[in-house]
Coordinates of C-alpha atoms and ligand atoms in Angstrom, one line a residue:
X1 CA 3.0 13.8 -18.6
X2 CA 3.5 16.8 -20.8
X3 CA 5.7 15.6 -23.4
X4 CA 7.8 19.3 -23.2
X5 CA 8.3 19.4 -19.3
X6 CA 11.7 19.2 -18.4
X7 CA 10.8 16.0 -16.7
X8 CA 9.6 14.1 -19.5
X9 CA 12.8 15.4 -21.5
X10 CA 14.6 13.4 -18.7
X11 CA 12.3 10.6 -19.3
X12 CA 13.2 10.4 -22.9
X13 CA 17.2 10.9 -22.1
X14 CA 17.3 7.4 -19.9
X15 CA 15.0 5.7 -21.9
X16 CA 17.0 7.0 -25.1
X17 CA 20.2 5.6 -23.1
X18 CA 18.3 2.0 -22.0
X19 CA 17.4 1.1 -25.8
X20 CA 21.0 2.4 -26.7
X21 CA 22.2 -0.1 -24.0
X22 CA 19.9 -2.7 -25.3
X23 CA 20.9 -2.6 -28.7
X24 CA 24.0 -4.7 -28.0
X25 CA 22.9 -7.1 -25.0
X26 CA 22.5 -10.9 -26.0
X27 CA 19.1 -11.8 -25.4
X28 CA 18.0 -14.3 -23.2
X29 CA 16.3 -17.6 -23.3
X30 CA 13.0 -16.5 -21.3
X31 CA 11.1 -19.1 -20.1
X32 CA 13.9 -21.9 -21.0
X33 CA 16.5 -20.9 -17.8
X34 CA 15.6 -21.3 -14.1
X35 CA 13.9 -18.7 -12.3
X36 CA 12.1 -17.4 -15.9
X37 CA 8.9 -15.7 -16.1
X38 CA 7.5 -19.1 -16.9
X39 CA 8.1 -20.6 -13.4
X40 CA 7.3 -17.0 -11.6
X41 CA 4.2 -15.9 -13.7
X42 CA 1.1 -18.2 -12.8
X43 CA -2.0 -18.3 -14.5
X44 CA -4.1 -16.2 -12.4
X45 CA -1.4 -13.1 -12.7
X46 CA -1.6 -13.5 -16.1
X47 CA -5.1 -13.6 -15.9
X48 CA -5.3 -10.8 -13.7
X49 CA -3.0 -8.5 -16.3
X50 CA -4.9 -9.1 -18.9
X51 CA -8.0 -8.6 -17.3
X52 CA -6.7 -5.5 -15.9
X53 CA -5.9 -4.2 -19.9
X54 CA -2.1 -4.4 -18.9
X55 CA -1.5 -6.0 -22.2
X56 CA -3.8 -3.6 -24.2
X57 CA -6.3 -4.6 -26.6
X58 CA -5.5 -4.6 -29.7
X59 CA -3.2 -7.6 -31.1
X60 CA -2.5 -9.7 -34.1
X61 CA -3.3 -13.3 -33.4
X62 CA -0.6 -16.0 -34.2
X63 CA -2.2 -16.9 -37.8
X64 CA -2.0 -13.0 -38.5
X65 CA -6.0 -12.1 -37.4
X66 CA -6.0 -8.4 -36.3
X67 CA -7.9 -9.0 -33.0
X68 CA -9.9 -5.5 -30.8
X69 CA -11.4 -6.8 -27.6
X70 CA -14.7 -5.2 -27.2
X71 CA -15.4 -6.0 -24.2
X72 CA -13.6 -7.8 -21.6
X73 CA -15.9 -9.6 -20.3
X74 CA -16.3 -11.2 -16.0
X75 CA -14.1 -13.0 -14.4
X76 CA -15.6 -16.5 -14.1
X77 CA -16.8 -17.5 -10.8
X78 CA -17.3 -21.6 -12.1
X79 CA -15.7 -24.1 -13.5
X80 CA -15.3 -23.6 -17.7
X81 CA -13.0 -21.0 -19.3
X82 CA -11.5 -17.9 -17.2
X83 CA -13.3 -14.9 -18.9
X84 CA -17.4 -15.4 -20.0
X85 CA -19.2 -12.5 -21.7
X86 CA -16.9 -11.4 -23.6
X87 CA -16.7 -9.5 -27.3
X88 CA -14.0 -9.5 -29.4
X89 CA -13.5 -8.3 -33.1
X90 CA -11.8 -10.7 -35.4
X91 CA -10.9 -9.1 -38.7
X92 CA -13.0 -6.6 -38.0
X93 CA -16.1 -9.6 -37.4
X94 CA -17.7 -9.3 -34.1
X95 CA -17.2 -12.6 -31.9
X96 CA -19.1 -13.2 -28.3
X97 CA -18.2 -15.7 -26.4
X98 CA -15.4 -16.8 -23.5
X99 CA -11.8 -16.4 -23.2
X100 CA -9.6 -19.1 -22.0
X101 CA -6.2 -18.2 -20.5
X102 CA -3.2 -20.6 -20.2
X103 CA 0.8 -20.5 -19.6
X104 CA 1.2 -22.6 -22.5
X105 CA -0.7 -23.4 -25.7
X106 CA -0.6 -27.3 -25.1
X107 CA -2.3 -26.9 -21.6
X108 CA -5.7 -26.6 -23.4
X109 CA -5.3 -30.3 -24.5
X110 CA -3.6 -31.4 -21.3
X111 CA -6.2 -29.7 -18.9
X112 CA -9.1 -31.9 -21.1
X113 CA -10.9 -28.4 -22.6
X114 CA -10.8 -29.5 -26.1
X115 CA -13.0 -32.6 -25.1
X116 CA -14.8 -30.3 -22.6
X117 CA -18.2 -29.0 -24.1
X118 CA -18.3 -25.6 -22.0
X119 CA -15.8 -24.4 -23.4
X120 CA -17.1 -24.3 -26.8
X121 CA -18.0 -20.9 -26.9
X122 CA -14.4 -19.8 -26.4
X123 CA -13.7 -17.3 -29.0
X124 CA -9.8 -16.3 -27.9
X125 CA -7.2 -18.6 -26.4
X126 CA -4.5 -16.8 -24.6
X127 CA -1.1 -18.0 -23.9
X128 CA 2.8 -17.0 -22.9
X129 CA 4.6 -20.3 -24.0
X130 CA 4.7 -22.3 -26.8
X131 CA 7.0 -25.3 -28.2
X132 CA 9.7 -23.6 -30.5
X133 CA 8.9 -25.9 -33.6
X134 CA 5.2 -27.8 -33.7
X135 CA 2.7 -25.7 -34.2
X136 CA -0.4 -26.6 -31.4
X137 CA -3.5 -25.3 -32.7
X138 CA -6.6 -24.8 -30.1
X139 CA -10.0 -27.1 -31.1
X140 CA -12.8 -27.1 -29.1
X141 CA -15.2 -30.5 -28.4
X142 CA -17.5 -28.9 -31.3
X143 CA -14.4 -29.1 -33.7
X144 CA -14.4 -25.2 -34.1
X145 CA -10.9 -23.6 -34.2
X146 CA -10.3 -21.1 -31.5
X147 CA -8.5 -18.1 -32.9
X148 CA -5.1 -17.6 -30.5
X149 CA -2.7 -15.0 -29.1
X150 CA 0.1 -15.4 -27.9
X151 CA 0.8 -12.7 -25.1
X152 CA 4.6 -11.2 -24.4
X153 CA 6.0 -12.4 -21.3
X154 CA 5.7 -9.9 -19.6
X155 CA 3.7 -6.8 -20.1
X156 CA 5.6 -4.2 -21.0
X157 CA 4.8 -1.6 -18.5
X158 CA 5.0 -3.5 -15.6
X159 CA 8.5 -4.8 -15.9
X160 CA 10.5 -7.9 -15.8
X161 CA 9.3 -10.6 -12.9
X162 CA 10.8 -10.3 -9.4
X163 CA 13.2 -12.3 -8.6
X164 CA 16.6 -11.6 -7.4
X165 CA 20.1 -12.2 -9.1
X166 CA 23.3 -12.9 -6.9
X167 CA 24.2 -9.9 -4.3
X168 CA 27.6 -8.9 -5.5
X169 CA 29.2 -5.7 -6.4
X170 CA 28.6 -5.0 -9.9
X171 CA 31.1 -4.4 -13.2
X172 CA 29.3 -0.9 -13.4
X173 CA 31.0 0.1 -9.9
X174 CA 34.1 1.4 -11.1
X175 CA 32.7 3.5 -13.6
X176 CA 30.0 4.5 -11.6
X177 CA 32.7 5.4 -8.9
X178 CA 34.8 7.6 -11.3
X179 CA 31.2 9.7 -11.6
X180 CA 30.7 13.1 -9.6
X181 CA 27.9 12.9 -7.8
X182 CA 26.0 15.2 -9.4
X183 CA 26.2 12.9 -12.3
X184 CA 25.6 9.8 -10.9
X185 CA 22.3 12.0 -9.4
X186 CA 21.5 13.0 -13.2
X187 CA 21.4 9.2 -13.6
X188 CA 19.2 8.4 -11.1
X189 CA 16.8 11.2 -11.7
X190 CA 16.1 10.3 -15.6
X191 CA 15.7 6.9 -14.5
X192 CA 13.4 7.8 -11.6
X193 CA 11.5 9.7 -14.2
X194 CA 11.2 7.2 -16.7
X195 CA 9.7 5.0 -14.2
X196 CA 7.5 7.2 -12.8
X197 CA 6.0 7.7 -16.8
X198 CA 5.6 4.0 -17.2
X199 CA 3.3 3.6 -14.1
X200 CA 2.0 6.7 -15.3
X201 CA 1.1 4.9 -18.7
X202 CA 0.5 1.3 -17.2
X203 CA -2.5 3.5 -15.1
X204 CA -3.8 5.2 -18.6
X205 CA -3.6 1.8 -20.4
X206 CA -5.4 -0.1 -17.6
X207 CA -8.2 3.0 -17.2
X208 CA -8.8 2.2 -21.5
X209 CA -10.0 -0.9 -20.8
X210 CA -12.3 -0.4 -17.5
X211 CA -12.6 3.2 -15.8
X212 CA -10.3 5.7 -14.6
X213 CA -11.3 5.4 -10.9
X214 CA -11.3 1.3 -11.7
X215 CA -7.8 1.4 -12.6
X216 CA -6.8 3.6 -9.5
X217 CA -8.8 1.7 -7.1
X218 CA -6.7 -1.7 -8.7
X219 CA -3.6 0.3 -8.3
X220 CA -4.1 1.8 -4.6
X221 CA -4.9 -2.0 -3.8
X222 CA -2.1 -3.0 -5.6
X223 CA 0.1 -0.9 -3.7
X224 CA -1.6 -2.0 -0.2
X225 CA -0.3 -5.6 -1.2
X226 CA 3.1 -4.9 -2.0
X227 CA 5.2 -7.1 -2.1
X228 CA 3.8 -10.4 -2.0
X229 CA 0.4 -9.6 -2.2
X230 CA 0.2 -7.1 -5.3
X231 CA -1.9 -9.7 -7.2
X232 CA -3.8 -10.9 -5.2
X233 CA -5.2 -7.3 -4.4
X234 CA -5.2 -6.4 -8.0
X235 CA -7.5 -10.0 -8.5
X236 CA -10.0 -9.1 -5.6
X237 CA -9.7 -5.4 -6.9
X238 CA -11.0 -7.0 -10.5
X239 CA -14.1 -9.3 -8.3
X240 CA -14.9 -6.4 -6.4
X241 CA -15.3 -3.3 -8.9
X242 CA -14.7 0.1 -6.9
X243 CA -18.6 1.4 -8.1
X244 CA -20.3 -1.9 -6.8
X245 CA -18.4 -1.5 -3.4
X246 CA -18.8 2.3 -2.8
X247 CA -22.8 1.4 -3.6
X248 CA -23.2 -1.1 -0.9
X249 CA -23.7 0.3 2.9
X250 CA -20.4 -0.2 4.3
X251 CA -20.5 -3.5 6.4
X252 CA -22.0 -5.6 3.9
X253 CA -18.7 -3.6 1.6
X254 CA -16.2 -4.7 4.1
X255 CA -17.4 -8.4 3.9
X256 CA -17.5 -8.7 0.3
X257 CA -14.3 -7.7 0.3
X258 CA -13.1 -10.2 2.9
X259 CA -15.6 -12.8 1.5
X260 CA -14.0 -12.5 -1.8
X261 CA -10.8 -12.7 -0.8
X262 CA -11.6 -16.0 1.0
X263 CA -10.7 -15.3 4.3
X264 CA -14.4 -15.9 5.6
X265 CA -14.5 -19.8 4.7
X266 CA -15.6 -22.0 7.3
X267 CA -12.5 -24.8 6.2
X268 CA -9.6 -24.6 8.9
X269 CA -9.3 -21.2 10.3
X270 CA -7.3 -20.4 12.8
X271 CA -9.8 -19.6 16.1
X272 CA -10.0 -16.4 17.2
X273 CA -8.0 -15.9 20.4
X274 CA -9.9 -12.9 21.5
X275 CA -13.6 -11.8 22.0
X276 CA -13.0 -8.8 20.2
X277 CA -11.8 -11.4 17.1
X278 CA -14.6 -13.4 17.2
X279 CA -17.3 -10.9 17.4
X280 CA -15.7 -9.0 14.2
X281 CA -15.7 -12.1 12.4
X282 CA -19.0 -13.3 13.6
X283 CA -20.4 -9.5 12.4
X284 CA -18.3 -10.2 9.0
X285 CA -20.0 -13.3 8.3
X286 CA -23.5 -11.6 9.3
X287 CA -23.5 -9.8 6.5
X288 CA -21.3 -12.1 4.0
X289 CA -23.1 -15.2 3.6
X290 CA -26.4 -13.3 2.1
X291 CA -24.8 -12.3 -0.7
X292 CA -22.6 -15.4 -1.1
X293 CA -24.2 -17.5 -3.3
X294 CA -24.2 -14.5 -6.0
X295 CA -20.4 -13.4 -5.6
X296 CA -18.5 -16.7 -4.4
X297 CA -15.7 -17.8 -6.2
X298 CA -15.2 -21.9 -6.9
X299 CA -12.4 -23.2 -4.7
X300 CA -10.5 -24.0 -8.1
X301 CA -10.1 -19.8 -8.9
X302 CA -9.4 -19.0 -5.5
X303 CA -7.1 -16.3 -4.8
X304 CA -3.7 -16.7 -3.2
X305 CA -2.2 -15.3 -0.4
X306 CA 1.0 -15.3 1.0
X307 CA 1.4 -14.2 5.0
X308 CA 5.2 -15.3 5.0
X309 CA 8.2 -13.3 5.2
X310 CA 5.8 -10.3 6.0
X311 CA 5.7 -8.4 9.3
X312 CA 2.8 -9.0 11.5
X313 CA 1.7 -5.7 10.2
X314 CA 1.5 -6.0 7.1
X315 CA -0.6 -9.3 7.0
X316 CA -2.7 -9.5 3.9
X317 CA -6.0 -9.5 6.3
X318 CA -4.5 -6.1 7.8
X319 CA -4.3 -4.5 4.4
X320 CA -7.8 -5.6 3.4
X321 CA -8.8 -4.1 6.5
X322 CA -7.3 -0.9 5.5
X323 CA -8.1 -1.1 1.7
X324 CA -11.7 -1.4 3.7
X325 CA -11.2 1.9 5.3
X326 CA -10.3 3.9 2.5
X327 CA -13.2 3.2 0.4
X328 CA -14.7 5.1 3.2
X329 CA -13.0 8.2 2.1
X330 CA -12.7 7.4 -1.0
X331 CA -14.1 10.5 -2.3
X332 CA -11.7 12.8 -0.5
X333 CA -8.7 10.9 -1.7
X334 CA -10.1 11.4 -5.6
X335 CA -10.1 15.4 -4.6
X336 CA -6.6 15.3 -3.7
X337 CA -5.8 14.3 -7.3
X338 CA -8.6 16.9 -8.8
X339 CA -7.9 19.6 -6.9
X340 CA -5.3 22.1 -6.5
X341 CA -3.0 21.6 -3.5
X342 CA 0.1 23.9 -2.2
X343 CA 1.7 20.6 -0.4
X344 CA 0.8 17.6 -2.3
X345 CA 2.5 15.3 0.0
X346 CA 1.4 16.7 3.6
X347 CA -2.3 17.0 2.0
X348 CA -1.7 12.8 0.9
X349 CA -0.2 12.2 4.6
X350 CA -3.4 14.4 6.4
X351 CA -5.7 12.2 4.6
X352 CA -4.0 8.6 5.7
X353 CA -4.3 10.1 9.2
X354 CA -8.5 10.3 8.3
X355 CA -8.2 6.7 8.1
X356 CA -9.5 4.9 10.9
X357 CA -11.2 0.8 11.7
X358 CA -11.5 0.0 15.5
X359 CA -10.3 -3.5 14.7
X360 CA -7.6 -3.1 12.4
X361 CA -5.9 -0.5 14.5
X362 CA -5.6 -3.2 17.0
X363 CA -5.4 -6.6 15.5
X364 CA -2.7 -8.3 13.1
X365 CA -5.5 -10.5 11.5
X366 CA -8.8 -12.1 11.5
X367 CA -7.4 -14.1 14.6
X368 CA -4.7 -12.1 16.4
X369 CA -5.0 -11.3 19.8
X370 CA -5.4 -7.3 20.5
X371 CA -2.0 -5.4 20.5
X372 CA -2.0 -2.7 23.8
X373 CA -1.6 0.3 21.2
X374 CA -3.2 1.2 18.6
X375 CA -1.2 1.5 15.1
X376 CA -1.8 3.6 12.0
X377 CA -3.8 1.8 9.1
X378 CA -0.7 3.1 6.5
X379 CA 2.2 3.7 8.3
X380 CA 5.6 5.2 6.5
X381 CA 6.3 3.4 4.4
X382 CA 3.1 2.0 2.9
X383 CA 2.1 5.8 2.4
X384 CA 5.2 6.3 0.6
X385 CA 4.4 3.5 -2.0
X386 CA 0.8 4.4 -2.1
X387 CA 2.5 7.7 -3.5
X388 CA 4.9 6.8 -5.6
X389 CA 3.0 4.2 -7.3
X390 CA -0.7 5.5 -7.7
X391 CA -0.6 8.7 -6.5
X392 CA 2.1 10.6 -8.1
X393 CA 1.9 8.7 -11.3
X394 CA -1.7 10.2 -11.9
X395 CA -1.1 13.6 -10.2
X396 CA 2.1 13.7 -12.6
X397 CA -0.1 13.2 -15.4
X398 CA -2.5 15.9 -14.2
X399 CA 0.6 18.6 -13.6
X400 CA 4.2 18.2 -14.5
X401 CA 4.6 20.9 -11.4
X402 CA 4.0 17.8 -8.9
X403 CA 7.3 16.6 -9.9
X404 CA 9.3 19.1 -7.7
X405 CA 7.1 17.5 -4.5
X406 CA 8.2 13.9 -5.8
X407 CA 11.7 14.5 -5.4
X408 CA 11.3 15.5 -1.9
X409 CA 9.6 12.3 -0.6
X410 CA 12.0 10.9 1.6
X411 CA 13.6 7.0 1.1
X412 CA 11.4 4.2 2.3
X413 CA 13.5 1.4 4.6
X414 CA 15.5 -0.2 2.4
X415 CA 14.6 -4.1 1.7
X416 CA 16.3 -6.4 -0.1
X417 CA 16.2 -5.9 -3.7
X418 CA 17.2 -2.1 -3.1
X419 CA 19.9 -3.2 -1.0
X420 CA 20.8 -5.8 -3.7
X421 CA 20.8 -2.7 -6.2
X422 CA 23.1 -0.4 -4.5
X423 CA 25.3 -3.2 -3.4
X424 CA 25.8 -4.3 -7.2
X425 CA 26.0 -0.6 -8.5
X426 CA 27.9 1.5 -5.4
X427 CA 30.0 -2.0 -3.9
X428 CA 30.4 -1.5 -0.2
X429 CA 31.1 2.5 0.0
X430 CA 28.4 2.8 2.6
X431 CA 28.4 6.6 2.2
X432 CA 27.8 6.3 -1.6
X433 CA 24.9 4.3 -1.0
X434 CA 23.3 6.5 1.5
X435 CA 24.3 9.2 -0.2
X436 CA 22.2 7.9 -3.6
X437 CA 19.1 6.0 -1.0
X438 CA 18.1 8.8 1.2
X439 CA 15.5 10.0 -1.4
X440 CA 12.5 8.3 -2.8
X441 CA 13.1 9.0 -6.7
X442 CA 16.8 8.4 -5.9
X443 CA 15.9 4.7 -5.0
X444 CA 13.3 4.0 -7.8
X445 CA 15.7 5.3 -10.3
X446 CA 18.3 2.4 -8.6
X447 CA 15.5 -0.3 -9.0
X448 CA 14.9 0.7 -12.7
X449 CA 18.8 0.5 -13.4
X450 CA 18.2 -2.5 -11.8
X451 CA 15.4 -4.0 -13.6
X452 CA 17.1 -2.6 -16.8
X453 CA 20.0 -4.2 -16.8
X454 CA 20.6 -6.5 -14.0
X455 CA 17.9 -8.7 -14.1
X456 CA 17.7 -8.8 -17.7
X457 CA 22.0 -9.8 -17.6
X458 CA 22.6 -13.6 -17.5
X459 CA 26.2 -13.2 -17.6
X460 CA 27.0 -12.2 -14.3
X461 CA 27.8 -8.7 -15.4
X462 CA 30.2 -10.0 -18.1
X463 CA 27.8 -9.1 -21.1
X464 CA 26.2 -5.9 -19.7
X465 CA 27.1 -2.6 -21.7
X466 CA 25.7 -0.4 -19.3
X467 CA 29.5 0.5 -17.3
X468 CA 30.7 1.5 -20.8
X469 CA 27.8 3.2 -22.0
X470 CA 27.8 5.1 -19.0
X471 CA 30.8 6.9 -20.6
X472 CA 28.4 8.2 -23.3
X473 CA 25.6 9.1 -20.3
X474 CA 28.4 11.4 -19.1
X475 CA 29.2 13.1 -22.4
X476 CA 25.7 13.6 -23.6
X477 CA 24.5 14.7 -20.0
X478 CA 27.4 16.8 -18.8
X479 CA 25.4 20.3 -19.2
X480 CA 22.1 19.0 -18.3
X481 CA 23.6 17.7 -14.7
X482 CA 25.8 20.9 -14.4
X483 CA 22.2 23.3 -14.4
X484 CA 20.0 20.7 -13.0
X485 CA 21.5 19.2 -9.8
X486 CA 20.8 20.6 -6.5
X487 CA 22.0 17.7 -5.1
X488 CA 23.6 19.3 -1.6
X489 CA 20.9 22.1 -1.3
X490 CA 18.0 19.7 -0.3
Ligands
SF4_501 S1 24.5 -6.4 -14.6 FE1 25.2 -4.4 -15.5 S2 24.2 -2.8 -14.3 FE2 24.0 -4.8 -13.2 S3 25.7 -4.8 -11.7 FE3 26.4 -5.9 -13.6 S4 27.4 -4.3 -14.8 FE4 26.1 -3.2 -13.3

């Protein structure tokens, strides 16, 4: 994002606002209350975000070491530690060897790889958690000492963990109610922008440490899982590099894909209940277990998936499927960022239409009987977060001009956490809060108030600054919103 456009200027105004918040909020205990990013984060997202360069690469290790990963290294498909191949610069001294990641420091000791002679060619131990007072150093079997880092939280671009605080209207709601809207619009657009520049950045940091189209491939796949799914896609997105998939003919592509994920293992399937099922999984299997023995994964790194709470439609299976189907235009959907386009949008939503797979048109999963009509691969509201988190914060980066496009995009269906948002922020005025929903940006700027200050408040609302800050936001933005805000002429 040009750092002069008028839409990074908003950018810098909320996040100017944020840190001013910030300043003054009591920080919290993470990883020491319930619901932390201890007890949300497991081992394989944390493994996946690093993996994916999330947290960067360079760091000072916890004795002081300045520490460049070289290379990354491959995700281990065995038993031993998570990352093999790898290169790392300690002190500017070149190490190769594995990497070993872990919530906490001690599990190295209590998972038995100190006394464990694979993993003495570990040259970085990562970690999130460590006790508060003894200091746990890392040894391997061979008695070397593993040099360690311990890793934020959370990476910083990609926000505070999900989970959701009590639904309740908010302290902000009376200030925010006292607002014209135009203002309260001002609000949402800075925040809106400021989001849309972190994914922006998250997608530059992660293409540093793999490959532009690698990074956009983990991100479209990434936005295919959402919600429950988004790491598990951005895992199989890491086993199954975009160039390696786009090289293979497409049916042996499609089964790697689902043979990665693990959804082709002869343990307890459910049967197929139609002929059509079986034969596509038969035909899946054809071509999977030939190259099985080189790609597997051990049972012990196998990748999660959750099909509760979703819609039939959006079963992880379904979304492989269409994730399958895109590579197939794969192409045309990297000319849609190179390219000049008069409607960004329409061109986006032409291209989802190109999308076609006989089965997954027709079938919920790998088992599900066939539905009597067909339905799209992306439908409304998967488009619309395909956009607003891959393909608008790269186009954005291309041309500031795609902003004026992004603010048209029209509100997905509200789920919970949005609801949550405008409850706490706008209370029960039902017009207020479809007033501030009905656009996209409108409700991503809500979710980064909301990620900004509500679920980093442990007071219920008691400690927050933000509903007297927002006094400050009024004085400092009254011109900007006064030239700026179309807000009835859309
Ligand atoms: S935590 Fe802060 S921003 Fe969230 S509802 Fe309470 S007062 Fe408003």
């Amino acid at each position: 994002m040009d750092s002069s456009s008028p839409c990074a200027r908003d950018a810098d105004r909320y996040e100017g606002f944020r840190e001013a918040v910030w300043a003054w909020s009591v920080p919290i205990a993470r990883g020491r209350r319930p619901g932390s990013v201890v007890g949300v984060l497991d081992e394989l997202e944390v493994q996946a975000r690093w993996f994916g360069g999330e947290y960067g690469r360079s760091f000072t290790g916890t004795e002081g070491e300045r520490i460049e990963v070289v290379q990354f290294g491959h995700w281990n498909r065995a038993a031993g530690p998570d990352f093999t191949e790898a290169a790392v610069k300690v002190n500017g001294e070149l190490r190769r060897g594995s990497i070993e990641v872990d919530l906490d420091v001690r599990n190295w000791d209590r998972h038995g790889h100190s006394g464990n002679v694979a993993f003495n060619d570990t040259v970085l131990h990562l970690f999130i958690d460590q006790p508060a007072l003894n200091r746990v150093f890392t040894r391997t079997e061979s008695h070397g000492n593993v040099v360690q880092l311990l890793l934020p939280q959370y990476a910083g671009l990609q926000g505070p963990p999900d989970f959701l605080p009590e639904a309740f209207p908010g302290r902000c709601l009376a200030p925010l109610a006292g607002m014209e809207a135009a203002e309260v619009e001002s609000l949402l657009l800075a925040a809106s922008q400021y989001r849309l520049r972190r994914k922006s950045e998250r997608l530059h940091v992660m293409s540093e440490a793999t490959t532009r189209e690698q990074a956009l491939f983990q991100g479209v796949a990434e936005a295919l899982g959402f919600r429950h799914n988004k790491s598990a896609m951005a895992i199989l997105a890491q086993r199954c590099p975009v160039r390696e998939l786009l090289a293979m003919e497409p049916g042996d592509r499609e089964a790697r894909l689902f043979g990665a994920a693990g959804f082709l293992e002869a343990g307890p399937a459910e049967p197929a209940r139609t002929p059509e099922a079986q034969a596509y999984r038969r035909k899946l299997w054809d071509h999977w277990w030939k190259m099985r023995p080189e790609v597997e994964t051990s049972p012990l790194r196998s990748i999660r998936w959750r099909s509760d709470s979703t819609r039939p439609l959006n079963h992880p299976q379904r979304r492989l499927g269409a994730l399958a189907a895109l590579l197939g235009q794969w192409e045309d959907l990297l000319d849609l960022w190179e390219k000049p386009v008069n409607n960004f949008p329409k061109a986006v939503n032409n291209w989802s239409k190109s999308l076609h797979h006989p089965y997954w048109e027709r079938h919920y999963s790998l088992a599900s009987e066939t539905t009597p009509k067909p339905f799209r691969l992306l439908g409304k509201d998967r488009l619309r977060d395909l956009l607003g988190n891959v393909v608008f914060p790269v186009a954005i980066r291309v041309s500031a001009d795609r902003w004026g496009d992004y603010t048209r995009l029209g509100g997905v269906d509200t789920n919970q956490k949005l609801r949550r948002a405008a409850l706490r922020l706008f209370g029960n005025d039902r017009e207020r809060q479809k007033l501030f929903t009905r656009y996209y940006h409108q409700q991503q700027g809500l979710l980064q108030i909301y990620d900004d200050f509500c679920l980093e408040d442990a007071s219920d609302c008691h400690h927050c600054r933000f509903p007297e800050q927002l006094r400050q936001w009024r004085q400092i933005n009254r011109p900007a919103s006064r030239v700026g805000l179309k807000l009835d002429a859309r």
